[in-house]
């Protein structure tokens, strides 16, 4: 285990300069996200979602970004899951993308709101049939006695809904509305580039943070 302390990497792929970055953080995110897609990174759409419970205890999990625009970043889940319960009590969260191959991290903070029923319906209808059945079959975050429960639930709902399962009332989308972004580009000698965008008087302010 002592070898862990000696694991290190020199980051030398790119740089992030204020003059070369976008004034709007969503545009900067779009640029980097497209580069992650073009680079054929494994699951470039995977992001860590952090929420906080009523007891102040944080929790994280990996979810998938499903849309983004000027309004924010969208993901879908079970509203009755731990994250759903925590967001109901504290509608603020943080997201993080880590594109290892590009030596980049994007951190995003903001308030979270549910997407409209129409948005959730449209996305749910686009999912593979097995995924739509799975949304009904899994009582997410609840204790179950074994995998057989999931298999039995999937069979039951498949028989009930056949090829047209509706969206479960406990399942849908969330949109994180950013009020702070950080873009991190690894650099040599641990002197990384780190730009923060924050709202001030209704406009985005861009500033460099020490790494």
XYZ file of N, CA and C in Angstrom:
633
model
N 0.813 -1.208 0.000
C 0.000 0.000 0.000
C 0.852 1.265 0.000
N 2.111 1.142 0.403
C 2.965 2.323 0.475
C 3.208 2.933 -0.896
N 3.045 2.139 -1.965
C 3.281 2.649 -3.317
C 2.241 3.689 -3.721
N 1.085 3.712 -3.054
C 0.045 4.677 -3.403
C 0.570 6.106 -3.276
N 1.375 6.359 -2.272
C 1.893 7.707 -2.046
C 2.771 8.193 -3.187
N 3.252 7.269 -3.991
C 4.168 7.638 -5.074
C 3.478 7.678 -6.434
N 2.178 7.452 -6.456
C 1.450 7.558 -7.721
C 1.283 9.034 -8.078
N 1.774 9.396 -9.226
C 1.634 10.791 -9.659
C 1.781 10.871 -11.166
N 1.276 11.959 -11.726
C 1.321 12.161 -13.165
C 1.651 13.619 -13.448
N 2.400 13.865 -14.479
C 2.679 15.235 -14.903
C 1.672 15.616 -15.987
N 0.927 16.692 -15.737
C -0.118 17.124 -16.670
C 0.469 18.136 -17.650
N 0.470 17.776 -18.934
C 1.151 18.634 -19.912
C 0.418 18.715 -21.245
N -0.869 18.323 -21.279
C -1.575 18.256 -22.552
C -1.994 19.624 -23.094
N -2.445 20.523 -22.210
C -3.044 21.768 -22.690
C -2.936 22.846 -21.623
N -3.504 24.000 -21.930
C -3.545 25.102 -20.970
C -4.891 25.788 -21.076
N -5.210 26.580 -20.043
C -6.471 27.314 -20.017
C -6.169 28.754 -19.647
N -6.299 29.630 -20.629
C -5.965 31.036 -20.448
C -7.228 31.883 -20.464
N -7.256 32.915 -19.632
C -8.436 33.778 -19.576
C -8.805 34.335 -20.947
N -7.817 34.761 -21.699
C -8.092 35.399 -22.987
C -8.612 34.415 -24.026
N -8.327 33.119 -23.826
C -8.758 32.123 -24.795
C -10.019 31.386 -24.363
N -10.533 31.663 -23.168
C -11.741 30.999 -22.680
C -12.964 31.846 -23.004
N -14.122 31.212 -23.024
C -15.365 31.897 -23.336
C -15.818 32.770 -22.159
N -16.480 33.870 -22.478
C -16.997 34.750 -21.425
C -18.198 34.123 -20.727
N -18.931 33.287 -21.437
C -20.080 32.590 -20.872
C -19.657 31.178 -20.503
N -19.805 30.764 -19.232
C -19.325 29.442 -18.832
C -20.034 28.293 -19.528
N -21.308 28.463 -19.878
C -22.003 27.388 -20.575
C -21.398 27.169 -21.960
N -20.951 28.240 -22.606
C -20.278 28.099 -23.892
C -18.927 27.401 -23.723
N -18.211 27.749 -22.642
C -16.939 27.078 -22.374
C -17.168 25.600 -22.096
N -18.209 25.290 -21.336
C -18.543 23.897 -21.078
C -18.880 23.162 -22.380
N -19.678 23.797 -23.222
C -20.043 23.184 -24.490
C -18.831 22.872 -25.340
N -17.854 23.775 -25.345
C -16.615 23.564 -26.099
C -15.866 22.351 -25.567
N -15.682 22.297 -24.254
C -14.951 21.184 -23.658
C -15.716 19.872 -23.793
N -17.037 19.926 -23.627
C -17.827 18.703 -23.742
C -17.738 18.136 -25.157
N -17.792 19.002 -26.152
C -17.674 18.547 -27.536
C -16.299 17.943 -27.788
N -15.265 18.536 -27.197
C -13.924 17.972 -27.354
C -13.815 16.606 -26.689
N -14.524 16.416 -25.577
C -14.553 15.111 -24.931
C -15.270 14.095 -25.821
N -16.363 14.523 -26.464
C -17.072 13.645 -27.392
C -16.201 13.309 -28.598
N -15.578 14.344 -29.175
C -14.734 14.133 -30.353
C -13.551 13.217 -30.037
N -13.071 13.289 -28.785
C -11.945 12.458 -28.379
C -12.333 11.025 -28.080
N -13.653 10.741 -28.191
C -14.169 9.388 -27.939
C -13.763 8.880 -26.568
N -13.849 9.747 -25.577
C -13.565 9.360 -24.209
C -14.618 8.373 -23.719
N -14.263 7.470 -22.830
C -15.267 6.554 -22.277
C -16.249 7.324 -21.392
N -17.504 7.245 -21.729
C -18.573 7.908 -20.988
C -18.267 9.377 -20.636
N -18.077 10.197 -21.642
C -17.814 11.622 -21.379
C -19.001 12.327 -20.741
N -20.185 11.695 -20.800
C -21.400 12.275 -20.230
C -21.593 11.922 -18.766
N -20.671 11.160 -18.172
C -20.790 10.784 -16.765
C -20.339 11.939 -15.874
N -21.123 12.212 -14.842
C -20.793 13.301 -13.918
C -21.132 12.877 -12.494
N -20.353 13.350 -11.550
C -20.622 13.095 -10.144
C -21.591 14.152 -9.636
N -22.641 13.691 -8.967
C -23.648 14.576 -8.380
C -23.531 14.512 -6.870
N -23.370 15.660 -6.222
C -23.293 15.736 -4.766
C -24.522 16.454 -4.228
N -25.153 15.833 -3.231
C -26.291 16.431 -2.540
C -26.030 16.362 -1.041
N -26.856 17.068 -0.271
C -26.689 17.099 1.182
C -28.029 16.804 1.836
N -28.005 15.904 2.835
C -29.224 15.534 3.521
C -29.586 16.500 4.631
N -30.719 16.257 5.277
C -31.187 17.125 6.351
C -30.217 17.150 7.525
N -29.428 16.075 7.692
C -28.461 16.005 8.784
C -27.130 16.654 8.429
N -27.043 17.270 7.237
C -25.809 17.914 6.807
C -24.780 16.963 6.243
N -25.153 15.710 6.105
C -24.221 14.694 5.595
C -24.266 14.671 4.067
N -23.127 14.877 3.389
C -23.117 14.875 1.922
C -23.073 13.457 1.366
N -23.537 13.305 0.139
C -23.430 12.021 -0.557
C -23.210 12.297 -2.031
N -22.508 11.378 -2.680
C -22.229 11.522 -4.105
C -22.611 10.243 -4.834
N -22.857 10.394 -6.136
C -23.116 9.274 -7.019
C -22.869 9.749 -8.453
N -22.679 8.818 -9.359
C -22.458 9.171 -10.759
C -23.785 9.085 -11.502
N -24.127 10.157 -12.219
C -25.313 10.197 -13.067
C -24.867 10.648 -14.455
N -25.794 10.638 -15.403
C -25.461 11.000 -16.782
C -26.161 12.287 -17.188
N -25.416 13.208 -17.753
C -26.025 14.420 -18.310
C -26.855 14.008 -19.523
N -28.071 14.556 -19.625
C -28.950 14.219 -20.737
C -29.283 15.415 -21.615
N -29.015 16.609 -21.136
C -29.243 17.816 -21.943
C -28.581 18.988 -21.237
N -28.252 20.014 -22.007
C -27.802 21.275 -21.412
C -28.092 22.402 -22.385
N -28.432 23.538 -21.824
C -28.644 24.753 -22.596
C -28.509 25.930 -21.639
N -28.942 27.104 -22.064
C -28.769 28.298 -21.239
C -29.496 28.206 -19.902
N -30.465 27.293 -19.807
C -31.218 27.151 -18.552
C -30.481 26.303 -17.523
N -29.610 25.413 -17.959
C -28.895 24.574 -17.019
C -28.596 23.190 -17.550
N -28.298 22.281 -16.630
C -27.855 20.928 -16.964
C -28.885 19.933 -16.440
N -29.291 19.003 -17.298
C -30.409 18.111 -16.998
C -29.937 16.668 -16.800
N -30.491 16.022 -15.776
C -30.321 14.586 -15.575
C -31.655 14.019 -15.090
N -31.786 12.700 -15.161
C -33.047 12.037 -14.802
C -32.799 10.968 -13.757
N -33.801 10.761 -12.893
C -33.648 9.771 -11.835
C -34.985 9.482 -11.172
N -34.936 8.647 -10.162
C -36.093 8.319 -9.338
C -36.234 9.402 -8.263
N -37.372 10.072 -8.220
C -37.576 11.141 -7.247
C -37.593 10.630 -5.809
N -37.819 9.317 -5.629
C -37.881 8.751 -4.286
C -36.546 8.152 -3.840
N -35.511 8.286 -4.664
C -34.177 7.815 -4.307
C -33.584 8.732 -3.242
N -32.421 8.359 -2.725
C -31.785 9.211 -1.718
C -31.531 10.606 -2.260
N -31.025 10.698 -3.493
C -30.756 12.021 -4.042
C -32.033 12.825 -4.213
N -33.115 12.125 -4.617
C -34.390 12.812 -4.766
C -34.912 13.348 -3.443
N -34.803 12.529 -2.400
C -35.253 12.970 -1.079
C -34.410 14.125 -0.575
N -33.097 14.058 -0.821
C -32.227 15.137 -0.355
C -32.480 16.426 -1.127
N -32.716 16.328 -2.424
C -32.997 17.524 -3.213
C -34.333 18.145 -2.843
N -35.274 17.321 -2.377
C -36.560 17.855 -1.939
C -36.386 18.723 -0.691
N -35.434 18.367 0.154
C -35.189 19.114 1.385
C -34.219 20.274 1.173
N -33.236 20.043 0.313
C -32.209 21.061 0.061
C -31.956 21.111 -1.442
N -32.654 21.983 -2.157
C -32.575 21.992 -3.627
C -31.326 22.678 -4.175
N -30.189 22.320 -3.632
C -28.905 22.803 -4.135
C -27.981 21.610 -4.285
N -27.130 21.645 -5.292
C -26.267 20.493 -5.564
C -25.010 20.951 -6.278
N -24.080 20.003 -6.415
C -22.845 20.243 -7.160
C -22.636 19.090 -8.129
N -22.089 19.413 -9.292
C -21.758 18.430 -10.316
C -20.263 18.497 -10.606
N -19.695 17.376 -11.006
C -18.301 17.380 -11.433
C -18.087 16.411 -12.582
N -17.475 16.919 -13.640
C -17.003 16.097 -14.757
C -15.494 15.939 -14.611
N -15.015 14.717 -14.791
C -13.576 14.484 -14.763
C -13.199 13.751 -16.038
N -12.627 14.495 -16.974
C -12.187 13.913 -18.236
C -10.693 13.639 -18.132
N -10.376 12.448 -17.622
C -9.000 12.104 -17.276
C -8.071 12.239 -18.473
N -8.521 11.725 -19.616
C -7.655 11.715 -20.800
C -7.294 13.123 -21.275
N -8.162 14.088 -21.014
C -7.902 15.474 -21.400
C -7.295 16.288 -20.262
N -7.108 15.629 -19.103
C -6.551 16.292 -17.914
C -7.390 17.500 -17.525
N -8.728 17.300 -17.515
C -9.654 18.405 -17.258
C -10.707 18.009 -16.227
N -11.116 18.989 -15.450
C -12.226 18.851 -14.512
C -13.122 20.072 -14.669
N -14.432 19.844 -14.641
C -15.405 20.935 -14.596
C -16.262 20.737 -13.352
N -16.346 21.767 -12.525
C -17.168 21.735 -11.321
C -18.278 22.774 -11.473
N -19.488 22.378 -11.076
C -20.658 23.243 -11.263
C -21.496 23.204 -9.999
N -21.928 24.375 -9.519
C -22.792 24.448 -8.353
C -24.023 25.273 -8.700
N -25.132 24.983 -8.023
C -26.333 25.777 -8.255
C -27.559 25.155 -7.616
N -28.671 25.792 -7.844
C -29.942 25.275 -7.332
C -30.509 24.276 -8.336
N -31.358 23.396 -7.834
C -31.912 22.330 -8.659
C -33.432 22.420 -8.661
N -33.999 22.254 -9.836
C -35.452 22.256 -9.993
C -35.846 21.075 -10.861
N -37.087 20.632 -10.718
C -37.561 19.550 -11.582
C -37.824 20.091 -12.979
N -37.568 19.263 -13.968
C -37.954 19.625 -15.327
C -39.476 19.510 -15.440
N -40.020 20.052 -16.505
C -41.460 19.964 -16.707
C -41.869 18.522 -16.973
N -43.135 18.216 -16.728
C -43.659 16.879 -17.015
C -43.496 16.548 -18.498
N -43.653 17.546 -19.354
C -43.526 17.331 -20.788
C -42.092 16.921 -21.157
N -41.099 17.578 -20.547
C -39.710 17.211 -20.815
C -39.423 15.792 -20.338
N -39.894 15.485 -19.133
C -39.657 14.147 -18.586
C -40.343 13.077 -19.421
N -41.576 13.348 -19.858
C -42.296 12.389 -20.697
C -41.555 12.138 -22.000
N -41.080 13.210 -22.619
C -40.403 13.077 -23.910
C -39.124 12.264 -23.773
N -38.343 12.547 -22.738
C -37.113 11.779 -22.575
C -37.418 10.327 -22.220
N -38.383 10.105 -21.332
C -38.710 8.728 -20.941
C -39.120 7.908 -22.157
N -39.900 8.505 -23.035
C -40.362 7.798 -24.234
C -39.212 7.436 -25.165
N -38.099 8.168 -25.067
C -36.955 7.904 -25.942
C -36.054 6.788 -25.423
N -36.266 6.342 -24.203
C -35.400 5.331 -23.597
C -35.706 3.939 -24.155
N -34.719 3.040 -24.128
C -34.986 1.653 -24.522
C -36.067 1.050 -23.627
N -36.788 0.090 -24.155
C -37.890 -0.518 -23.413
C -37.423 -1.074 -22.065
N -36.290 -1.774 -22.049
C -35.808 -2.355 -20.798
C -35.553 -1.281 -19.741
N -35.056 -0.123 -20.171
C -34.800 0.964 -19.226
C -36.099 1.544 -18.686
N -37.117 1.609 -19.542
C -38.417 2.108 -19.083
C -39.046 1.148 -18.081
N -38.929 -0.137 -18.335
C -39.426 -1.124 -17.368
C -38.610 -1.055 -16.076
N -37.312 -0.860 -16.221
C -36.443 -0.776 -15.050
C -36.806 0.361 -14.118
N -37.304 1.467 -14.678
C -37.717 2.609 -13.853
C -38.880 2.227 -12.939
N -39.720 1.305 -13.403
C -40.828 0.805 -12.580
C -40.349 -0.270 -11.607
N -39.399 -1.101 -12.061
C -39.021 -2.292 -11.304
C -38.146 -2.004 -10.091
N -37.367 -0.914 -10.123
C -36.401 -0.668 -9.060
C -36.897 0.365 -8.055
N -37.115 -0.047 -6.794
C -37.425 0.919 -5.729
C -36.122 1.558 -5.248
N -35.569 2.440 -6.040
C -34.199 2.915 -5.881
C -33.900 3.405 -4.472
N -32.762 2.974 -3.948
C -32.230 3.328 -2.629
C -32.911 2.606 -1.470
N -33.912 1.788 -1.752
C -34.564 1.021 -0.693
C -33.868 -0.319 -0.498
N -33.925 -0.841 0.727
C -33.357 -2.152 1.021
C -34.255 -3.234 0.422
N -33.645 -4.183 -0.286
C -34.392 -5.311 -0.842
C -33.681 -6.599 -0.439
N -34.407 -7.708 -0.336
C -33.792 -8.961 0.132
C -32.857 -9.616 -0.873
N -32.988 -9.298 -2.141
C -32.118 -9.907 -3.141
C -32.471 -9.441 -4.535
N -31.628 -9.830 -5.512
C -31.843 -9.407 -6.889
C -33.145 -9.960 -7.462
N -33.605 -11.062 -6.895
C -34.843 -11.654 -7.378
C -36.019 -10.701 -7.336
N -35.997 -9.774 -6.404
C -37.064 -8.776 -6.319
C -37.113 -7.947 -7.594
N -35.946 -7.531 -8.072
C -35.885 -6.723 -9.286
C -36.346 -7.513 -10.503
N -35.892 -8.756 -10.578
C -36.268 -9.602 -11.715
C -37.777 -9.834 -11.726
N -38.340 -10.115 -10.549
C -39.782 -10.353 -10.459
C -40.562 -9.092 -10.795
N -40.097 -7.953 -10.291
C -40.775 -6.684 -10.596
C -40.734 -6.392 -12.090
N -39.576 -6.629 -12.705
C -39.443 -6.369 -14.144
C -40.402 -7.250 -14.938
N -40.512 -8.503 -14.550
C -41.424 -9.408 -15.249
C -42.874 -8.965 -15.075
N -43.212 -8.539 -13.852
C -44.590 -8.121 -13.583
C -44.964 -6.881 -14.385
N -44.070 -5.894 -14.402
C -44.390 -4.661 -15.124
C -44.327 -4.854 -16.639
N -43.458 -5.759 -17.089
C -43.432 -6.068 -18.519
C -44.762 -6.655 -18.958
N -45.311 -7.550 -18.142
C -46.598 -8.152 -18.472
C -47.727 -7.133 -18.397
N -47.598 -6.191 -17.461
C -48.651 -5.195 -17.285
C -48.665 -4.162 -18.398
N -47.479 -3.676 -18.769
C -47.409 -2.554 -19.711
C -47.067 -2.979 -21.141
N -46.578 -4.204 -21.310
C -46.181 -4.689 -22.629
C -45.142 -3.753 -23.257
N -45.416 -3.195 -24.417
C -44.435 -2.369 -25.128
C -44.584 -0.883 -24.851
N -45.538 -0.495 -24.008
C -45.794 0.937 -23.801
C -45.888 1.317 -22.334
N -44.814 1.133 -21.566
C -44.872 1.555 -20.166
C -44.898 3.081 -20.070
N -45.814 3.651 -19.302
C -45.832 5.104 -19.124
C -44.720 5.518 -18.164
N -44.452 6.785 -18.115
C -43.452 7.273 -17.155
C -44.006 7.124 -15.737
N -43.229 6.516 -14.836
C -43.697 6.406 -13.456
C -43.849 7.796 -12.820
N -44.828 7.976 -11.955
C -45.010 9.292 -11.321
C -43.837 9.676 -10.421
N -43.045 8.681 -10.011
C -41.913 8.947 -9.123
C -40.599 9.098 -9.895
N -40.657 9.246 -11.188
C -39.436 9.292 -12.015
C -39.507 10.494 -12.948
N -38.379 11.207 -13.071
C -38.366 12.349 -13.980
C -37.050 13.099 -13.930
N -37.073 14.304 -14.455
C -35.846 15.058 -14.623
C -35.620 16.133 -13.588
N -34.348 16.477 -13.441
C -33.916 17.623 -12.651
C -33.053 18.512 -13.544
N -33.111 19.792 -13.269
C -32.234 20.736 -13.960
C -31.439 21.518 -12.924
N -30.116 21.417 -12.996
C -29.272 22.240 -12.137
C -29.036 23.572 -12.838
N -29.413 24.649 -12.156
C -29.252 26.002 -12.687
C -27.980 26.581 -12.081
N -26.903 26.671 -12.854
C -25.607 27.036 -12.269
C -25.536 28.484 -11.783
N -24.860 28.663 -10.654
C -24.485 30.007 -10.217
C -22.978 30.106 -9.984
N -22.285 28.980 -10.129
C -20.820 28.997 -10.074
C -20.261 27.829 -10.876
N -19.215 28.126 -11.623
C -18.499 27.117 -12.409
C -17.014 27.201 -12.087
N -16.330 26.057 -12.190
C -14.874 26.056 -12.177
C -14.381 25.140 -13.295
N -13.408 25.642 -14.040
C -12.763 24.867 -15.109
C -11.301 24.677 -14.724
N -10.891 23.418 -14.683
C -9.542 23.071 -14.231
C -8.821 22.332 -15.348
N -7.655 22.854 -15.707
C -6.803 22.211 -16.714
C -5.486 21.864 -16.058
N -5.143 20.571 -16.065
C -3.891 20.161 -15.454
C -2.692 20.779 -16.155
N -1.712 21.204 -15.354
C -0.471 21.783 -15.889
C 0.732 21.176 -15.177
N 1.882 21.354 -15.747
C 3.121 20.817 -15.203
C 3.436 21.410 -13.832
N 4.112 20.638 -12.995
C 4.576 21.060 -11.667
C 3.437 21.411 -10.724
N 2.243 20.860 -10.997
C 1.053 21.114 -10.175
C 0.626 22.580 -10.174
N 1.112 23.342 -11.130
C 0.688 24.742 -11.275
C -0.458 24.788 -12.277
N -1.566 24.184 -11.893
C -2.688 23.989 -12.798
C -3.403 25.302 -13.094
N -4.102 25.322 -14.238
C -4.975 26.451 -14.575
C -6.356 26.188 -13.979
N -6.892 27.204 -13.305
C -8.184 27.048 -12.624
C -8.956 28.359 -12.730
N -9.993 28.345 -13.558
C -10.820 29.531 -13.748
C -12.183 29.328 -13.101
N -12.628 30.347 -12.378
C -13.949 30.311 -11.753
C -14.841 31.372 -12.396
N -16.090 30.984 -12.628
C -17.115 31.925 -13.085
C -18.164 32.025 -11.979
N -18.532 33.225 -11.605
C -19.574 33.417 -10.600
C -20.461 34.592 -11.006
N -21.678 34.557 -10.514
C -22.634 35.615 -10.833
C -22.403 36.817 -9.932
N -22.322 37.986 -10.539
C -22.222 39.234 -9.780
C -23.044 40.297 -10.504
N -24.057 40.804 -9.816
C -24.959 41.805 -10.408
C -25.565 41.314 -11.723
N -25.928 40.052 -11.732
C -26.612 39.485 -12.894
C -25.724 39.133 -14.064
N -24.413 39.238 -13.902
C -23.490 38.929 -15.000
C -22.400 37.974 -14.505
N -21.823 37.220 -15.447
C -20.771 36.294 -15.084
C -19.427 37.022 -14.925
N -18.776 36.767 -13.828
C -17.435 37.285 -13.572
C -16.468 36.111 -13.666
N -15.418 36.278 -14.438
C -14.413 35.221 -14.623
C -13.145 35.612 -13.883
N -12.607 34.672 -13.094
C -11.404 34.989 -12.330
C -10.561 33.733 -12.150
N -9.278 33.939 -11.981
C -8.347 32.817 -11.816
C -8.160 32.524 -10.322
N -8.201 31.221 -9.986
C -7.928 30.779 -8.635
C -6.602 30.054 -8.610
N -5.893 30.163 -7.475
C -4.685 29.378 -7.305
C -5.068 27.898 -7.266
N -4.264 27.041 -7.881
C -4.623 25.619 -7.916
C -4.474 24.944 -6.551
